[in-house]
PDB file of C-alpha atoms in Angstrom:
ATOM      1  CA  UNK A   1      -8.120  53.382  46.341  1.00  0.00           C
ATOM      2  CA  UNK A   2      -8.718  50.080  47.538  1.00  0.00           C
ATOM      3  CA  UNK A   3      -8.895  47.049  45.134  1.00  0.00           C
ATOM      4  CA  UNK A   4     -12.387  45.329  44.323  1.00  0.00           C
ATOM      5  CA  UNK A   5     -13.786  42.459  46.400  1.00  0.00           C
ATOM      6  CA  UNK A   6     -13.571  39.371  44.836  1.00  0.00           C
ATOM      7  CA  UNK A   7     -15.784  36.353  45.285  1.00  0.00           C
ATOM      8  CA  UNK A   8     -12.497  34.439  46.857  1.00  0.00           C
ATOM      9  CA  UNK A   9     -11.877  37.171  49.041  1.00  0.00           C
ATOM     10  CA  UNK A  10     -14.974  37.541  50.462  1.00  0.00           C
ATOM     11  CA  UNK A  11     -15.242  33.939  51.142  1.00  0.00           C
ATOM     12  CA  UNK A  12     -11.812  33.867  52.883  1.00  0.00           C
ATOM     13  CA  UNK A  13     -13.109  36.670  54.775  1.00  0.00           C
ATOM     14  CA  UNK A  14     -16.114  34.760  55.704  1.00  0.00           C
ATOM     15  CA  UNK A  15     -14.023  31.714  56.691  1.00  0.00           C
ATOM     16  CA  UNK A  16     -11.465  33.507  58.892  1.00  0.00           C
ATOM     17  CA  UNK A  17     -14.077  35.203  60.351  1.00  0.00           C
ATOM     18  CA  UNK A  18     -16.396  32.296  61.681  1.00  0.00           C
ATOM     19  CA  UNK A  19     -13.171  29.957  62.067  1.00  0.00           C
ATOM     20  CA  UNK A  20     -12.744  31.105  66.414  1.00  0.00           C
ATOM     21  CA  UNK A  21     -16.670  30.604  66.807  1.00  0.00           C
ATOM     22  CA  UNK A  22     -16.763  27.380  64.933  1.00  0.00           C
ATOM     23  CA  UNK A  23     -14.040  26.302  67.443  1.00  0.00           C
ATOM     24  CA  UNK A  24     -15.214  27.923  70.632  1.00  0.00           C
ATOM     25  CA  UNK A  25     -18.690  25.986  69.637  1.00  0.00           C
ATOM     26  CA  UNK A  26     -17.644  22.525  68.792  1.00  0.00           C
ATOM     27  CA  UNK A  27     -15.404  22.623  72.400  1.00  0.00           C
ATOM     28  CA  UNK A  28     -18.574  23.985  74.229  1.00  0.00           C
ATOM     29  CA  UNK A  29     -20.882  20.988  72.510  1.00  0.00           C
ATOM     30  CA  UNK A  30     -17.902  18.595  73.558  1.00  0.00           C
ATOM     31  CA  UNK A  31     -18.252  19.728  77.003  1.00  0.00           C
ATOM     32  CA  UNK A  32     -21.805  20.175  76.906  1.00  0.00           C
ATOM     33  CA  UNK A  33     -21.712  15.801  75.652  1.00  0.00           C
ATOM     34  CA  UNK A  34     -19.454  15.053  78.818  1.00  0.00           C
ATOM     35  CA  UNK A  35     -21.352  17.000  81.299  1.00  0.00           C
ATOM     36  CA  UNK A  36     -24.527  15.187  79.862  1.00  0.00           C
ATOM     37  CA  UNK A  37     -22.832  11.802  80.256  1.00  0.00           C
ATOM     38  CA  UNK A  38     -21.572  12.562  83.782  1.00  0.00           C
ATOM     39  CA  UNK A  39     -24.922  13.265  85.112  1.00  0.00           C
ATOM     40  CA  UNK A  40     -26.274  10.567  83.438  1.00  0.00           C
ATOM     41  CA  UNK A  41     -23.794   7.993  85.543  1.00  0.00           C
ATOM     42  CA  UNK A  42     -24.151  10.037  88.709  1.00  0.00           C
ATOM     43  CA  UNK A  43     -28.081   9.353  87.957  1.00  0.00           C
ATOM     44  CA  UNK A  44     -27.940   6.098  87.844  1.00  0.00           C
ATOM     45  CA  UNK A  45     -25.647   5.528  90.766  1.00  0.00           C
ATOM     46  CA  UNK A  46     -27.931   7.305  92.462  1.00  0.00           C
ATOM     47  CA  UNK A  47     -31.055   5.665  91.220  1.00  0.00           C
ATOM     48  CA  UNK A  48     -29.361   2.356  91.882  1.00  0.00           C
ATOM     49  CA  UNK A  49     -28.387   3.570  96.142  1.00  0.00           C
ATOM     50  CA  UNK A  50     -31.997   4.345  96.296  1.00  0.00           C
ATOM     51  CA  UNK A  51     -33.237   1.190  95.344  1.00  0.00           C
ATOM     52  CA  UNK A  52     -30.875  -0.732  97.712  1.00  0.00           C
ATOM     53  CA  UNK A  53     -32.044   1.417 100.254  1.00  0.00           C
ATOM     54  CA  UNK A  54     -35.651   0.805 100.098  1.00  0.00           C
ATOM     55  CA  UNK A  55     -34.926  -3.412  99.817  1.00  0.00           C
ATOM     56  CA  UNK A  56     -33.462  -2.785 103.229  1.00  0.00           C
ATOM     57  CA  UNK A  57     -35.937  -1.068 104.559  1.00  0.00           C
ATOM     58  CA  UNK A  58     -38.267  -3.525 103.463  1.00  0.00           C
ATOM     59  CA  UNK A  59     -36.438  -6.152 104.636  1.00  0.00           C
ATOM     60  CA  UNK A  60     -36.370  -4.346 108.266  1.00  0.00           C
ATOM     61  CA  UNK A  61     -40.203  -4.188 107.817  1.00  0.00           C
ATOM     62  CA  UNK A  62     -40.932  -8.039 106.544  1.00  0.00           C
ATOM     63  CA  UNK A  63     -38.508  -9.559 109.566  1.00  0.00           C
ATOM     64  CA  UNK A  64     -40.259  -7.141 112.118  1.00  0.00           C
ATOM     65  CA  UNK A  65     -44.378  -7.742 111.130  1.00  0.00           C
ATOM     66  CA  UNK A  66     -43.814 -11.585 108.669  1.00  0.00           C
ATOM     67  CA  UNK A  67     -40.551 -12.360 110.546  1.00  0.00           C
ATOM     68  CA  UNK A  68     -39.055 -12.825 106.927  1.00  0.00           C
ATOM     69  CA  UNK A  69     -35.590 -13.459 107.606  1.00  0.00           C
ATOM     70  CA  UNK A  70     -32.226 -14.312 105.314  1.00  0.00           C
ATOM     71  CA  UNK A  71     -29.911 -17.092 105.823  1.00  0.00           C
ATOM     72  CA  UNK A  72     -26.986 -18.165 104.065  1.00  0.00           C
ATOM     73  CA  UNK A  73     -25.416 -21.620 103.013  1.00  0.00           C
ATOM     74  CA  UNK A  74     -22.159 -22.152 103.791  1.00  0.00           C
ATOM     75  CA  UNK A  75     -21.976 -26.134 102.480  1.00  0.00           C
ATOM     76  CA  UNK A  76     -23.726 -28.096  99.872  1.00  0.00           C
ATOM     77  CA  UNK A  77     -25.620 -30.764 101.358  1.00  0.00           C
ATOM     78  CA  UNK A  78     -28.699 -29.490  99.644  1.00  0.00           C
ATOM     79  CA  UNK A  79     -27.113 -29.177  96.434  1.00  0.00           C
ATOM     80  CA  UNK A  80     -28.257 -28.626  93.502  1.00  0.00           C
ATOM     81  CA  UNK A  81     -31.558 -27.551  94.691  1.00  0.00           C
ATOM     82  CA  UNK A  82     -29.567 -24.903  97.020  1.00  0.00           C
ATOM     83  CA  UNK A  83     -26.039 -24.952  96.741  1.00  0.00           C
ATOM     84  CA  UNK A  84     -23.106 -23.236  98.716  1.00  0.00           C
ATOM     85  CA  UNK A  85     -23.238 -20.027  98.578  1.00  0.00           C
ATOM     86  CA  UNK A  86     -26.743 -19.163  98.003  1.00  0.00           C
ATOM     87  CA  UNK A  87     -28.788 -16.711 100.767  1.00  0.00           C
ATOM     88  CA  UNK A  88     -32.468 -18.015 101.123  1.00  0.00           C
ATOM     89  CA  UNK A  89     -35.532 -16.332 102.558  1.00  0.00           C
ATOM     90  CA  UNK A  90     -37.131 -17.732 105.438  1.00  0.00           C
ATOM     91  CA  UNK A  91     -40.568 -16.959 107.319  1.00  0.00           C
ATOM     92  CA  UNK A  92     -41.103 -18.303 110.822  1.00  0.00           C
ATOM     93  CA  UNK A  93     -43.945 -20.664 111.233  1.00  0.00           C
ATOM     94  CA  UNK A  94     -45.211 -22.782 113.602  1.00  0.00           C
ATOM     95  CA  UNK A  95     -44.205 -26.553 113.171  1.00  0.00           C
ATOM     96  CA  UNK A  96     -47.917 -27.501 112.547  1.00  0.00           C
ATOM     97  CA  UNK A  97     -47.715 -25.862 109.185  1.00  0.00           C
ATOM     98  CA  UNK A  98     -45.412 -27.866 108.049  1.00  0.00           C
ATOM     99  CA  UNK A  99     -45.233 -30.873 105.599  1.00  0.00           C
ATOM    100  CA  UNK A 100     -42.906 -33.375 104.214  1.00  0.00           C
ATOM    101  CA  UNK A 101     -41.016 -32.282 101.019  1.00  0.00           C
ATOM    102  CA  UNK A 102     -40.417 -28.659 103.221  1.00  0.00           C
ATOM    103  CA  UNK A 103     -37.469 -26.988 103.492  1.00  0.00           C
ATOM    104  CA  UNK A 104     -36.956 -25.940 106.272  1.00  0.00           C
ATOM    105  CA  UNK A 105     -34.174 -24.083 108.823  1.00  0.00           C
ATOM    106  CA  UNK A 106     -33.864 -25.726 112.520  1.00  0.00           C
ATOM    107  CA  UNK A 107     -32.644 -23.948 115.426  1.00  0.00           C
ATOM    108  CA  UNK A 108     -30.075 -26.102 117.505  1.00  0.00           C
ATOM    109  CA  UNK A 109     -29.147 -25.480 121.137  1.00  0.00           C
ATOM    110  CA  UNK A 110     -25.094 -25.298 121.066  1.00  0.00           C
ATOM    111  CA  UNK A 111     -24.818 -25.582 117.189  1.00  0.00           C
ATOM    112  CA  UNK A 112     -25.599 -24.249 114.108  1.00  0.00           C
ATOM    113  CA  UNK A 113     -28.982 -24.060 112.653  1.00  0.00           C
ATOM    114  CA  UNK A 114     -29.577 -26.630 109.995  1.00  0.00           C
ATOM    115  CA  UNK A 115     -31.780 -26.678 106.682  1.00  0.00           C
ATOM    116  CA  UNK A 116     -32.679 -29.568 104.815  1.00  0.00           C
ATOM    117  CA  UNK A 117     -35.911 -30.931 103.384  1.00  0.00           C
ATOM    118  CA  UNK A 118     -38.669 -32.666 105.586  1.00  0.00           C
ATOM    119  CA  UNK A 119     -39.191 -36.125 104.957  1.00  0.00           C
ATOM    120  CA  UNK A 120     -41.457 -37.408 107.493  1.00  0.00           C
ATOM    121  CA  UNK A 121     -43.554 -34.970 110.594  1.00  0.00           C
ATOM    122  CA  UNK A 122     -44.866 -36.931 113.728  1.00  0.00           C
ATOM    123  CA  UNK A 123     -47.124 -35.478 116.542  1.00  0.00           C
ATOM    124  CA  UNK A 124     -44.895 -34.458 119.677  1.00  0.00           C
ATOM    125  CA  UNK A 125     -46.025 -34.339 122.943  1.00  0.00           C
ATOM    126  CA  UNK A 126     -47.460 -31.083 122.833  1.00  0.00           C
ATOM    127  CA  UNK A 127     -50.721 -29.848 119.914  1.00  0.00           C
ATOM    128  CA  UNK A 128     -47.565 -27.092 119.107  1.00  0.00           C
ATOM    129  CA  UNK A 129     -44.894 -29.491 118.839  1.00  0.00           C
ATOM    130  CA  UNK A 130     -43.780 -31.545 115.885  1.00  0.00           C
ATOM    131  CA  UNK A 131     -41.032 -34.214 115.213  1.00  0.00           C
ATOM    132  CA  UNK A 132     -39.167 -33.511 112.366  1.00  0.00           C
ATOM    133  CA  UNK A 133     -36.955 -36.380 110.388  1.00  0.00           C
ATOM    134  CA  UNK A 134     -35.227 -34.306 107.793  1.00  0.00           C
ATOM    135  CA  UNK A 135     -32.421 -34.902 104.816  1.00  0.00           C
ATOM    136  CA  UNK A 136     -30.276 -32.398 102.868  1.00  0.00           C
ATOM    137  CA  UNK A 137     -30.912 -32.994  99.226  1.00  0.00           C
ATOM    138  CA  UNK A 138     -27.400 -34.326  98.435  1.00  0.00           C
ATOM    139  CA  UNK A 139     -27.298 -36.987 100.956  1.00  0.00           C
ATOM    140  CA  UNK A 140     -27.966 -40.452 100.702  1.00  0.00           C
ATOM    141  CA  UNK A 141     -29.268 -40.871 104.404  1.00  0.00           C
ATOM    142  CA  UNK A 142     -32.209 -38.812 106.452  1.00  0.00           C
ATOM    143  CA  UNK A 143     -29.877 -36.911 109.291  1.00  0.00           C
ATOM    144  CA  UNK A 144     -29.153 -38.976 112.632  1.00  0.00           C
ATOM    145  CA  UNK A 145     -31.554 -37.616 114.806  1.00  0.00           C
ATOM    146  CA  UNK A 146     -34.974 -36.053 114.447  1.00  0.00           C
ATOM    147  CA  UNK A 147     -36.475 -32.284 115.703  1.00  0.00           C
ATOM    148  CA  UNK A 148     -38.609 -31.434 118.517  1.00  0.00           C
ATOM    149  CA  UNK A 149     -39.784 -28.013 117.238  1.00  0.00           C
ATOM    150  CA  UNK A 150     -42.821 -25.776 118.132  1.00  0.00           C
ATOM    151  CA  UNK A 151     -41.646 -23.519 115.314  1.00  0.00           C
ATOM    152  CA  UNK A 152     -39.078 -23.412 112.502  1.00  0.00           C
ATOM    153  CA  UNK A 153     -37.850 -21.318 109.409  1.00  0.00           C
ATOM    154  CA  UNK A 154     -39.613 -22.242 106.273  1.00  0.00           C
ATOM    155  CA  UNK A 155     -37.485 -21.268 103.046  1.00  0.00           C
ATOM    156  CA  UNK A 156     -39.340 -19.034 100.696  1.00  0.00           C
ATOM    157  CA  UNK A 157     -37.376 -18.809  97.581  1.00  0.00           C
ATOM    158  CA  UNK A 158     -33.297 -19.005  97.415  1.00  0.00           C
ATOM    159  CA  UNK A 159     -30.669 -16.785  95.400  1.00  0.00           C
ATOM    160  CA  UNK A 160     -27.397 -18.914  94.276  1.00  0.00           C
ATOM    161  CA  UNK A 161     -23.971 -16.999  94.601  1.00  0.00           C
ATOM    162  CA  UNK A 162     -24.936 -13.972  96.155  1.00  0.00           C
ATOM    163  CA  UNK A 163     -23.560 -15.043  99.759  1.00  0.00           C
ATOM    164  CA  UNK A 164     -20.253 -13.738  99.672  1.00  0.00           C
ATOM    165  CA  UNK A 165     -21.329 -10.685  98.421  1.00  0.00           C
ATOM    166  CA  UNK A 166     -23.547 -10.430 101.902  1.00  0.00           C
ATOM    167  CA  UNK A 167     -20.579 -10.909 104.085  1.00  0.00           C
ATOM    168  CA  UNK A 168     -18.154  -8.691 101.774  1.00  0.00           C
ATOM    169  CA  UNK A 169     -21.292  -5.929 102.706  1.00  0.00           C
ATOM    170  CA  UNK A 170     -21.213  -6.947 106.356  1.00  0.00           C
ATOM    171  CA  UNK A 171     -17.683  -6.205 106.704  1.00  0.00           C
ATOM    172  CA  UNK A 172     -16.753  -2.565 108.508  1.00  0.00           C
ATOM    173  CA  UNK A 173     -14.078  -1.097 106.139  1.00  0.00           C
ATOM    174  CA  UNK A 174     -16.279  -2.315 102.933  1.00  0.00           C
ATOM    175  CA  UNK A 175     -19.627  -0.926 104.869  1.00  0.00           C
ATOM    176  CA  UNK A 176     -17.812   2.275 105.679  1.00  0.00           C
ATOM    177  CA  UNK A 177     -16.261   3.298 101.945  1.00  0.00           C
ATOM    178  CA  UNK A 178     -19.628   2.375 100.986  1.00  0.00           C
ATOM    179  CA  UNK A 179     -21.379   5.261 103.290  1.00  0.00           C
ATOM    180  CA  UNK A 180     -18.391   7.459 102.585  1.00  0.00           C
ATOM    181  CA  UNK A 181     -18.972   7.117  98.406  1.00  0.00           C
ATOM    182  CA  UNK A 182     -22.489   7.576  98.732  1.00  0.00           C
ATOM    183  CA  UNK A 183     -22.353  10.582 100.956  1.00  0.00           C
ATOM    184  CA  UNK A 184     -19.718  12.177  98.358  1.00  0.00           C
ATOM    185  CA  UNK A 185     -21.703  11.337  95.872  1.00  0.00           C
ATOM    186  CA  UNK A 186     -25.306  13.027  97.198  1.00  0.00           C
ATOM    187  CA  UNK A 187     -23.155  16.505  97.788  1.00  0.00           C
ATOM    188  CA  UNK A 188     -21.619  16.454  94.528  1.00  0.00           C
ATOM    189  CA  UNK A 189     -25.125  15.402  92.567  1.00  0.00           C
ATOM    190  CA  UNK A 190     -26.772  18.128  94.777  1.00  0.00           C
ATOM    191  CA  UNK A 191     -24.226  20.988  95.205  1.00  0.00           C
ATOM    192  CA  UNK A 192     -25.596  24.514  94.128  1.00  0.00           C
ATOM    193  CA  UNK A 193     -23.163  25.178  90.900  1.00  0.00           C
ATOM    194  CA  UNK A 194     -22.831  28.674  89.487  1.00  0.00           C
ATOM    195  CA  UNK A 195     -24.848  29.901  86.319  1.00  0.00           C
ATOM    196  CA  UNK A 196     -22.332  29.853  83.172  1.00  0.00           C
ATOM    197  CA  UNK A 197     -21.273  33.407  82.591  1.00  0.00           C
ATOM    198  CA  UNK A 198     -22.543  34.305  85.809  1.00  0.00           C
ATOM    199  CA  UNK A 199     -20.558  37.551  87.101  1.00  0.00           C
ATOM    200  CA  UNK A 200     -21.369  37.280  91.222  1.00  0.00           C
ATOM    201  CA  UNK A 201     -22.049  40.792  91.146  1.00  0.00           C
ATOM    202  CA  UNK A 202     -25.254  42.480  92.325  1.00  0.00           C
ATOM    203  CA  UNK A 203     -27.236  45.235  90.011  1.00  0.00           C
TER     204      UNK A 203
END
């Protein structure tokens, strides 16, 4: 004959008996918390590639139909309003638009472009043309020769500091681990993954 239950016997019962389960659930919710967080990081990776996606393709659109363009500033001679290292946006425009206190880009035959700010516009010989005296806004002097221009690159708006991370995007092996990671990404965020407890076997 078997002795009586007692009250501490049935509760060590009780424990030993939901002590596995217990376990089993707490390492299911832990897993369940990193899944949860992993999805949450692949969202927002992928979140952030779509939204750097559709500035390029807008980009491709304003510089095709506005002729919005970006240039970048390699020195500092309009510092501080746009120092080294900052990528402005520029519209084309026809030189007639423009008045002193512009900023402006200036295409030069055999050189580099140049931006500075407008100080003085004069009729050229043309009702298109216009002739530019101009002055970056850290020098003390207006350049050394004016522009004959029919058209030019009016700045928009600038970003400061953001240049070098243009050209580190422009470069090949940079561009290419980029495509890679965000093609490995896109089949891992969207490959079919079996049901838990799933058997594979028809009925």
């Amino acid at each position: 004959m078997s002795a009586p239950a007692t009250r501490r016997g049935l509760r060590e019962q009780g424990a030993e008996r939901f002590a596995v389960p217990d376990a089993a659930g707490s390492e299911a919710r832990r897993r369940g918390a990193m899944s949860r967080a992993g999805r949450l990081v692949v969202d927002v990776l992928l979140w952030a590639a779509a939204i750097a996606g559709t500035i390029c393709m807008v980009l491709v659109v304003l510089a095709l139909t506005a002729q919005i363009t970006l240039i970048m500033f390699r020195t500092g001679s309009m510092s501080p309003t746009i120092p080294a290292g900052s990528v402005a946006v520029v519209q084309q425009v026809p030189a007639s638009e423009i008045a002193v206190g512009d900023v402006v880009t200036v295409d030069r035959p055999g050189d580099l472009p140049v931006t500075h700010r407008v100080t003085s516009v004069a009729p050229g010989e043309s009702g298109e043309q216009r002739v530019l005296t101009m002055r970056g806004d850290a020098n003390a002097a207006d350049d050394p020769y004016s522009y004959t221009v029919e058209s030019v690159r009016v700045v928009l708006f600038s970003v400061p500091g953001i240049a070098t991370v243009i050209v580190a995007l422009g470069d090949p092996v940079v561009l290419g681990g980029l495509t890679i990671a965000a093609t490995a990404l896109v089949v891992w965020a969207f490959w079919p993954r079996r049901a838990r407890g799933a058997t594979g076997v028809d009925s």
